[in-house]
Short mmCIF file of C-alpha atoms and ligand atoms in Angstrom, two decimals:
data_model
loop_
_atom_site.label_atom_id
_atom_site.label_comp_id
_atom_site.label_asym_id
_atom_site.label_seq_id
_atom_site.Cartn_x
_atom_site.Cartn_y
_atom_site.Cartn_z
CA UNK A 1 30.71 12.40 -24.60
CA UNK A 2 32.14 11.61 -21.20
CA UNK A 3 30.40 12.67 -17.98
CA UNK A 4 33.02 12.60 -15.25
CA UNK A 5 32.96 12.87 -11.45
CA UNK A 6 29.31 12.00 -11.01
CA UNK A 7 27.77 9.94 -8.24
CA UNK A 8 25.78 7.51 -10.27
CA UNK A 9 22.80 5.46 -9.11
CA UNK A 10 23.67 1.91 -10.04
CA UNK A 11 23.45 -1.61 -8.71
CA UNK A 12 26.66 -2.71 -7.11
CA UNK A 13 27.07 -5.89 -5.06
CA UNK A 14 25.07 -4.40 -2.17
CA UNK A 15 22.03 -3.23 -4.12
CA UNK A 16 21.16 0.19 -5.50
CA UNK A 17 23.61 2.89 -4.47
CA UNK A 18 25.21 6.12 -5.56
CA UNK A 19 28.69 5.20 -6.74
CA UNK A 20 31.48 7.47 -7.99
CA UNK A 21 31.64 6.80 -11.72
CA UNK A 22 32.16 8.33 -15.14
CA UNK A 23 29.64 7.67 -17.91
CA UNK A 24 30.66 7.34 -21.55
CA UNK A 25 27.83 8.15 -23.96
CA UNK A 26 28.06 7.39 -27.62
CA UNK A 27 25.32 8.97 -29.67
CA UNK A 28 22.14 8.17 -27.70
CA UNK A 29 23.48 5.22 -25.72
CA UNK A 30 25.40 4.61 -22.50
CA UNK A 31 28.51 2.76 -23.61
CA UNK A 32 30.63 2.46 -20.54
CA UNK A 33 30.58 3.10 -16.80
CA UNK A 34 33.59 3.13 -14.55
CA UNK A 35 35.88 5.08 -12.30
CA UNK A 36 38.33 7.45 -13.98
CA UNK A 37 37.61 6.57 -17.60
CA UNK A 38 40.21 7.99 -19.97
CA UNK A 39 38.81 10.50 -22.45
CA UNK A 40 39.16 9.48 -26.08
CA UNK A 41 40.79 11.90 -28.52
CA UNK A 42 38.30 14.67 -29.36
CA UNK A 43 35.77 13.33 -26.84
CA UNK A 44 33.73 16.05 -25.12
CA UNK A 45 34.26 15.82 -21.38
CA UNK A 46 31.79 17.29 -18.90
CA UNK A 47 32.67 17.52 -15.21
CA UNK A 48 29.68 16.87 -12.94
CA UNK A 49 31.64 17.96 -9.85
CA UNK A 50 30.10 15.36 -7.57
CA UNK A 51 26.46 15.89 -8.61
CA UNK A 52 24.08 12.93 -8.40
CA UNK A 53 22.99 11.05 -11.51
CA UNK A 54 19.71 9.11 -11.69
CA UNK A 55 18.03 7.39 -14.57
CA UNK A 56 15.35 9.65 -16.06
CA UNK A 57 12.05 8.83 -14.37
CA UNK A 58 8.88 7.61 -16.08
CA UNK A 59 5.30 8.79 -15.68
CA UNK A 60 3.29 5.73 -16.71
CA UNK A 61 -0.21 7.23 -16.70
CA UNK A 62 -0.72 10.83 -17.64
CA UNK A 63 -3.10 13.07 -19.61
CA UNK A 64 -1.26 15.95 -21.26
CA UNK A 65 -4.37 18.06 -21.93
CA UNK A 66 -4.84 18.63 -18.20
CA UNK A 67 -1.71 20.73 -17.64
CA UNK A 68 -3.49 23.89 -18.75
CA UNK A 69 -6.43 22.94 -16.49
CA UNK A 70 -4.35 22.92 -13.30
CA UNK A 71 -6.45 23.89 -10.29
CA UNK A 72 -9.81 23.84 -12.06
CA UNK A 73 -11.17 21.15 -9.76
CA UNK A 74 -11.56 21.64 -6.04
CA UNK A 75 -12.08 17.96 -5.50
CA UNK A 76 -15.17 15.89 -6.09
CA UNK A 77 -15.42 12.15 -6.68
CA UNK A 78 -14.28 10.97 -10.10
CA UNK A 79 -17.69 10.67 -11.74
CA UNK A 80 -18.52 14.31 -10.99
CA UNK A 81 -14.98 15.52 -11.69
CA UNK A 82 -15.17 13.74 -15.07
CA UNK A 83 -18.08 15.95 -16.14
CA UNK A 84 -15.89 19.01 -15.52
CA UNK A 85 -12.81 17.67 -17.24
CA UNK A 86 -14.74 16.46 -20.29
CA UNK A 87 -16.43 19.87 -20.64
CA UNK A 88 -13.11 21.70 -20.17
CA UNK A 89 -11.31 19.40 -22.61
CA UNK A 90 -13.85 20.27 -25.31
CA UNK A 91 -12.87 23.94 -25.33
CA UNK A 92 -9.19 23.24 -25.97
CA UNK A 93 -8.16 23.76 -29.58
CA UNK A 94 -4.85 23.04 -31.27
CA UNK A 95 -3.10 26.04 -29.74
CA UNK A 96 -4.20 25.26 -26.17
CA UNK A 97 -3.30 21.59 -26.59
CA UNK A 98 0.19 22.51 -27.82
CA UNK A 99 0.66 24.78 -24.79
CA UNK A 100 -0.63 22.13 -22.41
CA UNK A 101 1.68 19.42 -23.78
CA UNK A 102 4.67 21.78 -23.53
CA UNK A 103 3.75 22.84 -19.99
CA UNK A 104 3.73 19.17 -18.99
CA UNK A 105 7.08 18.47 -20.61
CA UNK A 106 8.65 21.41 -18.75
CA UNK A 107 7.15 20.22 -15.45
CA UNK A 108 8.42 16.71 -15.98
CA UNK A 109 11.91 17.71 -17.11
CA UNK A 110 12.32 19.96 -14.07
CA UNK A 111 11.60 17.00 -11.82
CA UNK A 112 13.84 14.61 -13.75
CA UNK A 113 11.11 12.79 -15.66
CA UNK A 114 12.11 11.92 -19.23
CA UNK A 115 9.28 9.68 -20.47
CA UNK A 116 5.51 9.38 -20.16
CA UNK A 117 2.53 7.38 -21.26
CA UNK A 118 0.12 10.01 -22.55
CA UNK A 119 -3.47 8.69 -22.56
CA UNK A 120 -5.15 11.14 -24.91
CA UNK A 121 -8.93 11.54 -25.18
CA UNK A 122 -8.91 14.15 -27.96
CA UNK A 123 -8.11 12.39 -31.20
CA UNK A 124 -8.55 15.49 -33.36
CA UNK A 125 -5.58 17.20 -31.70
CA UNK A 126 -3.49 14.15 -30.81
CA UNK A 127 -1.10 14.88 -33.68
CA UNK A 128 -0.14 18.11 -31.86
CA UNK A 129 1.06 16.12 -28.87
CA UNK A 130 2.92 13.64 -31.08
CA UNK A 131 4.70 16.44 -32.95
CA UNK A 132 5.64 18.23 -29.73
CA UNK A 133 7.17 15.06 -28.29
CA UNK A 134 8.95 14.36 -31.56
CA UNK A 135 10.41 17.87 -31.70
CA UNK A 136 11.52 18.05 -28.09
CA UNK A 137 12.92 14.51 -27.89
CA UNK A 138 10.80 13.80 -24.80
CA UNK A 139 9.90 10.09 -24.82
CA UNK A 140 6.23 9.42 -25.08
CA UNK A 141 4.07 6.39 -25.62
CA UNK A 142 0.83 7.91 -26.86
CA UNK A 143 -2.38 6.02 -26.18
CA UNK A 144 -5.28 7.70 -28.02
CA UNK A 145 -8.52 6.78 -26.26
CA UNK A 146 -11.04 4.38 -27.73
CA UNK A 147 -14.53 4.61 -26.28
CA UNK A 148 -18.08 4.64 -27.59
CA UNK A 149 -20.22 4.03 -24.51
CA UNK A 150 -20.79 6.89 -22.09
CA UNK A 151 -20.91 6.61 -18.31
CA UNK A 152 -24.58 7.59 -18.54
CA UNK A 153 -25.29 4.26 -20.20
CA UNK A 154 -23.35 2.05 -17.81
CA UNK A 155 -22.99 3.63 -14.39
CA UNK A 156 -25.18 1.86 -11.87
CA UNK A 157 -28.48 3.74 -11.40
CA UNK A 158 -27.43 6.63 -13.64
CA UNK A 159 -28.24 4.33 -16.55
CA UNK A 160 -31.85 4.24 -15.32
CA UNK A 161 -32.13 8.00 -15.68
CA UNK A 162 -30.78 8.48 -19.19
CA UNK A 163 -32.15 6.66 -22.26
CA UNK A 164 -29.85 3.92 -23.60
CA UNK A 165 -27.98 4.95 -26.77
CA UNK A 166 -29.44 8.40 -26.35
CA UNK A 167 -28.80 11.17 -28.80
CA UNK A 168 -26.04 12.53 -26.59
CA UNK A 169 -23.80 9.72 -27.86
CA UNK A 170 -21.49 11.54 -30.28
CA UNK A 171 -18.65 9.05 -30.53
CA UNK A 172 -16.89 8.30 -33.82
CA UNK A 173 -17.88 5.10 -35.62
CA UNK A 174 -15.72 1.99 -35.19
CA UNK A 175 -14.48 2.42 -38.77
CA UNK A 176 -13.49 6.02 -38.05
CA UNK A 177 -11.53 4.88 -35.00
CA UNK A 178 -9.73 2.19 -36.99
CA UNK A 179 -8.91 4.61 -39.83
CA UNK A 180 -7.67 7.16 -37.33
CA UNK A 181 -5.42 4.62 -35.61
CA UNK A 182 -3.91 3.32 -38.85
CA UNK A 183 -3.14 6.87 -39.96
CA UNK A 184 -1.72 7.85 -36.54
CA UNK A 185 0.46 4.73 -36.43
CA UNK A 186 1.75 5.37 -39.95
CA UNK A 187 2.66 8.92 -39.03
CA UNK A 188 4.06 8.58 -35.56
CA UNK A 189 4.69 5.02 -34.37
CA UNK A 190 8.45 4.69 -33.99
CA UNK A 191 9.42 2.37 -31.11
CA UNK A 192 13.07 2.79 -32.06
CA UNK A 193 12.74 6.57 -31.68
CA UNK A 194 11.10 8.75 -29.02
CA UNK A 195 7.40 8.47 -29.91
CA UNK A 196 5.35 5.32 -30.15
CA UNK A 197 1.69 4.42 -30.18
CA UNK A 198 -0.13 2.31 -27.61
CA UNK A 199 -3.66 1.03 -27.97
CA UNK A 200 -5.52 3.23 -25.47
CA UNK A 201 -8.88 1.87 -24.50
CA UNK A 202 -10.53 4.37 -22.16
CA UNK A 203 -11.87 1.58 -19.93
CA UNK A 204 -13.33 -1.72 -21.18
CA UNK A 205 -16.88 -0.93 -20.03
CA UNK A 206 -16.77 2.25 -22.13
CA UNK A 207 -16.24 0.37 -25.40
CA UNK A 208 -18.86 -1.88 -27.02
CA UNK A 209 -18.01 -5.35 -28.32
CA UNK A 210 -17.58 -4.16 -31.89
CA UNK A 211 -15.00 -1.59 -30.81
CA UNK A 212 -13.23 -4.07 -28.51
CA UNK A 213 -12.95 -6.52 -31.41
CA UNK A 214 -11.53 -3.81 -33.68
CA UNK A 215 -9.10 -2.82 -30.91
CA UNK A 216 -7.94 -6.39 -30.56
CA UNK A 217 -7.33 -6.63 -34.33
CA UNK A 218 -5.36 -3.37 -34.29
CA UNK A 219 -3.23 -4.54 -31.37
CA UNK A 220 -2.40 -7.80 -33.18
CA UNK A 221 -1.81 -6.24 -36.57
CA UNK A 222 0.62 -3.58 -35.31
CA UNK A 223 1.95 -5.42 -32.25
CA UNK A 224 0.79 -2.61 -29.96
CA UNK A 225 0.95 -2.52 -26.18
CA UNK A 226 -2.40 -1.90 -24.50
CA UNK A 227 -3.34 0.60 -21.83
CA UNK A 228 -6.63 1.38 -20.10
CA UNK A 229 -8.24 2.71 -16.93
CA UNK A 230 -9.63 -0.02 -14.72
CA UNK A 231 -11.94 -0.12 -11.68
CA UNK A 232 -10.94 3.21 -10.22
CA UNK A 233 -13.99 3.87 -8.04
CA UNK A 234 -16.54 2.14 -5.87
CA UNK A 235 -19.29 3.28 -8.24
CA UNK A 236 -17.50 1.51 -11.10
CA UNK A 237 -17.29 -1.63 -8.95
CA UNK A 238 -21.02 -1.46 -8.22
CA UNK A 239 -21.68 -1.06 -11.94
CA UNK A 240 -19.37 -3.98 -12.82
CA UNK A 241 -21.13 -6.21 -10.30
CA UNK A 242 -24.38 -5.48 -12.08
CA UNK A 243 -22.84 -6.25 -15.46
CA UNK A 244 -19.58 -7.88 -16.58
CA UNK A 245 -16.20 -7.28 -14.95
CA UNK A 246 -14.32 -4.88 -17.26
CA UNK A 247 -11.17 -6.92 -16.69
CA UNK A 248 -12.82 -10.13 -17.86
CA UNK A 249 -14.21 -8.22 -20.83
CA UNK A 250 -10.69 -7.10 -21.73
CA UNK A 251 -9.51 -10.68 -21.45
CA UNK A 252 -12.38 -11.98 -23.55
CA UNK A 253 -11.07 -9.92 -26.46
CA UNK A 254 -7.49 -11.10 -26.00
CA UNK A 255 -6.37 -7.70 -24.73
CA UNK A 256 -5.10 -8.74 -21.31
CA UNK A 257 -1.51 -9.86 -21.69
CA UNK A 258 2.08 -9.08 -20.83
CA UNK A 259 2.06 -5.91 -22.93
CA UNK A 260 -1.04 -4.60 -21.11
CA UNK A 261 -0.94 -1.96 -18.41
CA UNK A 262 -3.96 -1.12 -16.26
CA UNK A 263 -4.28 2.26 -14.57
CA UNK A 264 -5.73 2.56 -11.03
CA UNK A 265 -7.01 -1.00 -10.25
CA UNK A 266 -8.30 -0.10 -6.79
CA UNK A 267 -11.63 -1.92 -6.52
CA UNK A 268 -10.55 -5.40 -7.53
CA UNK A 269 -11.83 -8.79 -6.41
CA UNK A 270 -9.66 -11.87 -5.88
CA UNK A 271 -10.51 -13.42 -9.27
CA UNK A 272 -9.52 -10.26 -11.05
CA UNK A 273 -6.25 -9.95 -9.16
CA UNK A 274 -5.43 -13.58 -9.96
CA UNK A 275 -6.21 -13.05 -13.63
CA UNK A 276 -3.87 -10.04 -13.87
CA UNK A 277 -1.11 -12.17 -12.33
CA UNK A 278 -1.83 -15.07 -14.64
CA UNK A 279 -1.70 -12.87 -17.73
CA UNK A 280 1.44 -11.07 -16.45
CA UNK A 281 -0.08 -7.63 -17.09
CA UNK A 282 1.24 -4.56 -15.24
CA UNK A 283 -0.71 -2.13 -13.07
CA UNK A 284 -0.14 1.61 -12.84
CA UNK A 285 -1.06 3.22 -9.54
CA UNK A 286 -1.86 6.95 -9.35
CA UNK A 287 -1.97 7.46 -5.60
CA UNK A 288 -2.16 11.26 -5.46
CA UNK A 289 -4.98 11.46 -8.00
CA UNK A 290 -6.87 8.66 -6.24
CA UNK A 291 -6.56 10.48 -2.91
CA UNK A 292 -7.66 13.83 -4.35
CA UNK A 293 -10.76 12.32 -5.95
CA UNK A 294 -11.45 10.11 -2.93
CA UNK A 295 -11.37 7.04 -5.17
CA UNK A 296 -9.72 4.83 -2.59
CA UNK A 297 -6.34 3.31 -1.80
CA UNK A 298 -4.49 1.09 -4.22
CA UNK A 299 -4.28 -2.41 -2.63
CA UNK A 300 -0.51 -2.57 -2.98
CA UNK A 301 -0.12 -5.65 -0.81
CA UNK A 302 -2.41 -7.69 -3.08
CA UNK A 303 -0.23 -6.92 -6.10
CA UNK A 304 3.07 -7.50 -4.33
CA UNK A 305 1.78 -10.82 -3.01
CA UNK A 306 1.05 -11.93 -6.57
CA UNK A 307 4.30 -10.57 -7.97
CA UNK A 308 2.47 -8.21 -10.33
CA UNK A 309 4.53 -5.46 -11.89
CA UNK A 310 3.68 -2.00 -10.52
CA UNK A 311 4.46 1.34 -12.16
CA UNK A 312 3.30 4.81 -11.11
CA UNK A 313 1.56 7.69 -12.82
CA UNK A 314 0.47 11.22 -12.05
CA UNK A 315 -2.86 10.97 -13.91
CA UNK A 316 -4.24 14.40 -14.89
CA UNK A 317 -2.84 17.34 -12.99
CA UNK A 318 -6.37 18.63 -12.50
CA UNK A 319 -6.63 15.75 -10.01
CA UNK A 320 -4.73 17.61 -7.31
CA UNK A 321 -1.35 16.24 -8.26
CA UNK A 322 1.89 17.30 -9.89
CA UNK A 323 3.98 15.54 -12.50
CA UNK A 324 6.83 15.02 -10.04
CA UNK A 325 7.22 11.24 -9.91
CA UNK A 326 9.49 11.29 -6.85
CA UNK A 327 6.76 13.13 -4.91
CA UNK A 328 4.21 10.58 -6.10
CA UNK A 329 6.46 7.70 -5.06
CA UNK A 330 6.94 9.30 -1.64
CA UNK A 331 3.17 9.57 -1.21
CA UNK A 332 2.71 5.90 -2.12
CA UNK A 333 5.40 4.76 0.30
CA UNK A 334 4.06 6.85 3.17
CA UNK A 335 0.52 5.73 2.51
CA UNK A 336 1.58 2.09 2.62
CA UNK A 337 3.08 2.61 6.06
CA UNK A 338 -0.26 3.83 7.37
CA UNK A 339 -1.88 0.65 6.06
CA UNK A 340 0.74 -1.93 6.99
CA UNK A 341 1.43 -2.53 10.66
CA UNK A 342 4.11 -5.13 9.90
CA UNK A 343 7.00 -2.79 9.13
CA UNK A 344 9.06 -5.63 7.68
CA UNK A 345 6.63 -5.51 4.74
CA UNK A 346 7.22 -1.83 3.98
CA UNK A 347 8.45 -1.34 0.45
CA UNK A 348 12.14 -0.67 0.13
CA UNK A 349 13.36 2.49 -1.55
CA UNK A 350 14.95 0.34 -4.22
CA UNK A 351 11.64 -1.37 -5.08
CA UNK A 352 9.87 1.98 -5.03
CA UNK A 353 12.37 3.59 -7.38
CA UNK A 354 11.97 0.68 -9.74
CA UNK A 355 8.27 1.63 -10.10
CA UNK A 356 9.18 5.05 -11.53
CA UNK A 357 12.13 3.89 -13.64
CA UNK A 358 12.55 0.36 -15.00
CA UNK A 359 8.92 -0.73 -14.55
CA UNK A 360 7.88 2.42 -16.39
CA UNK A 361 10.10 1.41 -19.27
CA UNK A 362 8.43 -2.01 -19.31
CA UNK A 363 5.00 -0.35 -19.49
CA UNK A 364 5.96 2.08 -22.28
CA UNK A 365 7.83 -0.64 -24.17
CA UNK A 366 10.31 1.16 -26.45
CA UNK A 367 12.87 -0.91 -28.34
CA UNK A 368 15.94 0.44 -26.57
CA UNK A 369 15.88 0.01 -22.78
CA UNK A 370 15.89 2.94 -20.38
CA UNK A 371 15.19 3.37 -16.67
CA UNK A 372 18.57 2.05 -15.50
CA UNK A 373 22.08 3.42 -15.84
CA UNK A 374 23.76 0.55 -17.64
CA UNK A 375 25.73 0.01 -20.84
CA UNK A 376 23.53 -0.31 -23.93
CA UNK A 377 20.68 1.60 -22.28
CA UNK A 378 19.43 4.95 -23.58
CA UNK A 379 21.32 7.81 -22.00
CA UNK A 380 18.22 9.27 -20.30
CA UNK A 381 19.62 10.89 -17.17
CA UNK A 382 18.53 13.32 -14.48
CA UNK A 383 21.34 15.07 -12.66
CA UNK A 384 20.67 16.51 -9.21
CA UNK A 385 22.80 19.21 -7.62
CA UNK A 386 24.92 17.76 -4.81
CA UNK A 387 23.87 20.67 -2.58
CA UNK A 388 20.34 19.24 -2.51
CA UNK A 389 21.61 16.74 0.06
CA UNK A 390 23.20 16.94 3.46
CA UNK A 391 26.56 15.26 3.06
CA UNK A 392 27.11 13.61 6.45
CA UNK A 393 26.43 9.89 6.13
CA UNK A 394 27.33 8.62 2.71
CA UNK A 395 24.64 5.94 2.73
CA UNK A 396 21.86 8.45 3.48
CA UNK A 397 21.40 9.99 0.01
CA UNK A 398 18.80 7.58 -1.37
CA UNK A 399 16.78 8.05 1.78
CA UNK A 400 17.10 11.83 1.56
CA UNK A 401 16.20 11.84 -2.12
CA UNK A 402 12.99 9.91 -1.64
CA UNK A 403 11.81 11.21 1.74
CA UNK A 404 13.48 14.55 2.50
CA UNK A 405 14.30 16.45 -0.66
CA UNK A 406 11.94 17.97 -3.16
CA UNK A 407 13.77 16.84 -6.24
CA UNK A 408 14.46 19.27 -9.00
CA UNK A 409 16.92 18.43 -11.73
CA UNK A 410 19.90 20.59 -12.63
CA UNK A 411 20.58 18.89 -15.97
CA UNK A 412 18.54 16.39 -17.96
CA UNK A 413 19.66 14.29 -20.90
CA UNK A 414 17.43 12.28 -23.17
CA UNK A 415 19.04 9.95 -25.69
CA UNK A 416 22.42 11.44 -24.81
CA UNK A 417 21.34 15.01 -25.57
CA UNK A 418 21.09 17.77 -22.96
CA UNK A 419 17.47 18.93 -23.00
CA UNK A 420 18.00 20.92 -19.79
CA UNK A 421 21.32 22.35 -18.66
CA UNK A 422 21.94 24.34 -15.49
CA UNK A 423 18.20 24.60 -14.96
CA UNK A 424 17.48 25.96 -18.43
CA UNK A 425 15.30 23.88 -20.72
CA UNK A 426 16.67 24.05 -24.25
CA UNK A 427 13.91 22.27 -26.17
CA UNK A 428 11.03 24.56 -25.16
CA UNK A 429 10.99 28.33 -24.90
CA UNK A 430 9.53 28.60 -21.40
CA UNK A 431 9.24 32.37 -21.45
CA UNK A 432 7.47 32.25 -24.79
CA UNK A 433 5.16 29.61 -23.36
CA UNK A 434 4.21 31.85 -20.45
CA UNK A 435 3.66 34.80 -22.81
CA UNK A 436 1.38 32.74 -25.03
CA UNK A 437 -0.65 31.54 -22.07
CA UNK A 438 -1.02 35.14 -20.91
CA UNK A 439 -2.24 36.11 -24.35
CA UNK A 440 -5.04 33.54 -24.43
CA UNK A 441 -5.97 33.97 -20.77
CA UNK A 442 -9.01 36.26 -21.30
CA UNK A 443 -10.90 34.04 -23.73
CA UNK A 444 -9.70 30.77 -22.23
CA UNK A 445 -10.78 31.84 -18.75
CA UNK A 446 -14.21 32.87 -20.04
CA UNK A 447 -14.66 29.57 -21.91
CA UNK A 448 -13.52 27.57 -18.90
CA UNK A 449 -16.08 29.26 -16.68
CA UNK A 450 -18.80 28.59 -19.27
CA UNK A 451 -17.79 24.91 -19.58
CA UNK A 452 -17.84 24.44 -15.80
CA UNK A 453 -21.30 26.01 -15.59
CA UNK A 454 -22.63 23.66 -18.27
CA UNK A 455 -21.14 20.63 -16.48
CA UNK A 456 -22.78 21.78 -13.25
CA UNK A 457 -26.26 21.09 -14.57
CA UNK A 458 -25.59 17.41 -15.20
CA UNK A 459 -23.54 17.17 -12.05
CA UNK A 460 -26.67 17.77 -9.96
CA UNK A 461 -28.12 14.45 -11.23
CA UNK A 462 -24.87 12.58 -10.62
CA UNK A 463 -24.58 14.02 -7.14
CA UNK A 464 -28.04 12.91 -6.12
CA UNK A 465 -27.38 9.33 -7.32
CA UNK A 466 -23.93 9.31 -5.72
CA UNK A 467 -25.38 10.39 -2.39
CA UNK A 468 -28.08 7.73 -2.56
CA UNK A 469 -25.42 5.07 -3.22
CA UNK A 470 -23.53 6.17 -0.13
CA UNK A 471 -26.44 5.18 2.07
CA UNK A 472 -27.77 2.27 0.03
CA UNK A 473 -26.99 -1.15 1.50
CA UNK A 474 -24.09 -2.77 -0.25
CA UNK A 475 -21.50 -5.38 0.53
CA UNK A 476 -18.91 -3.12 -1.05
CA UNK A 477 -16.98 -1.08 1.43
ZN1 ZN B 1 -6.41 8.68 -16.12
#
């Protein structure tokens, strides 16, 4: 297939720019780029009429089950919000999970996102997500969550209220986790294809040593990348300072390495930052989610200073965010400007775009590269209508795309196949999706309300401790 007359985002001698070029795609791969390529006999030729072509973007930290929970949180700090999302997650069965995964894929395709890292807490329905990704062609690195210690047992001062190893602990056994992982890997792990498995520790403090050891063995045995939440909130920092640093715990079990990506990483100390750099792990910032939950601001400067790879994620969409990675990048860039008086240190658009393209590929770690428009890369492309931009200065488009336009894709290709054409998604029946959601609305709404009411009871205890920590003396700001 030959895509002609596009303006393609590529590196030329002067950096990243939109350049007039044709793209030859053979099967799933970009084969050739150049001006006025000659069509081969029988080659399908598609005229892009001057539309703009970007590499498909990557959402490097995401929870698919939350798409159907959009708007269920009005905004409370993470520890309280977690009680809601855990309770809401419990009421979602196979059908609701399938709808939620599909909703997320549609959202992402519409904003030009073609790959995600899906950190999944619900193992019993994780196969639904895997099958949906497989069927739609959407690229997903699935990280089923490993955890067997609840926040009640480890959060500073909450752990004084609840009995240790109380009867509320309903986690699977370590053997069950290992069996599950082996089965899931055998069924779905295909790094050459569009679905792969990542070892998804929830957060190191939420897994006991036995589970961490088993996780480490699984990662070695199947050569898995590793992903986890890390030090997202001040309360987690306080808890870590009264116990072991979750990062050092991860390292102790050999799980902090180049194939490791760490989501959030807001409340870090110097030793931890240095260790991430030393191990060459990547961090995934989720700035909109962190702002919504009041978790804090990602210390971008500290990571840039140490040359640590940064990717971006949306986190769950019930954290006041969307799955539009360009919007999330914009938020990060604007936020940095409010924090950095030295404007020469502001992140360039090129560096920012790398966080939602190539660095995302590095975090997900598929065999065939994507995230750049280059020969021998997967043909994962988002095509934006030329009318989205004001065509006055020809070097203003990147700037407009990141800061002025709300990006929505006209066409999207994954592995050389159109999954969205002229605004119509071909791999998911969007109308059918809306109909199905309407059909389950009455019982789902009732169950959601019930779940939120149940969570409210426990939330009262968390709130009182949280408020006491706000006024308690601490050297943590
Ligand atoms: Zn998360």
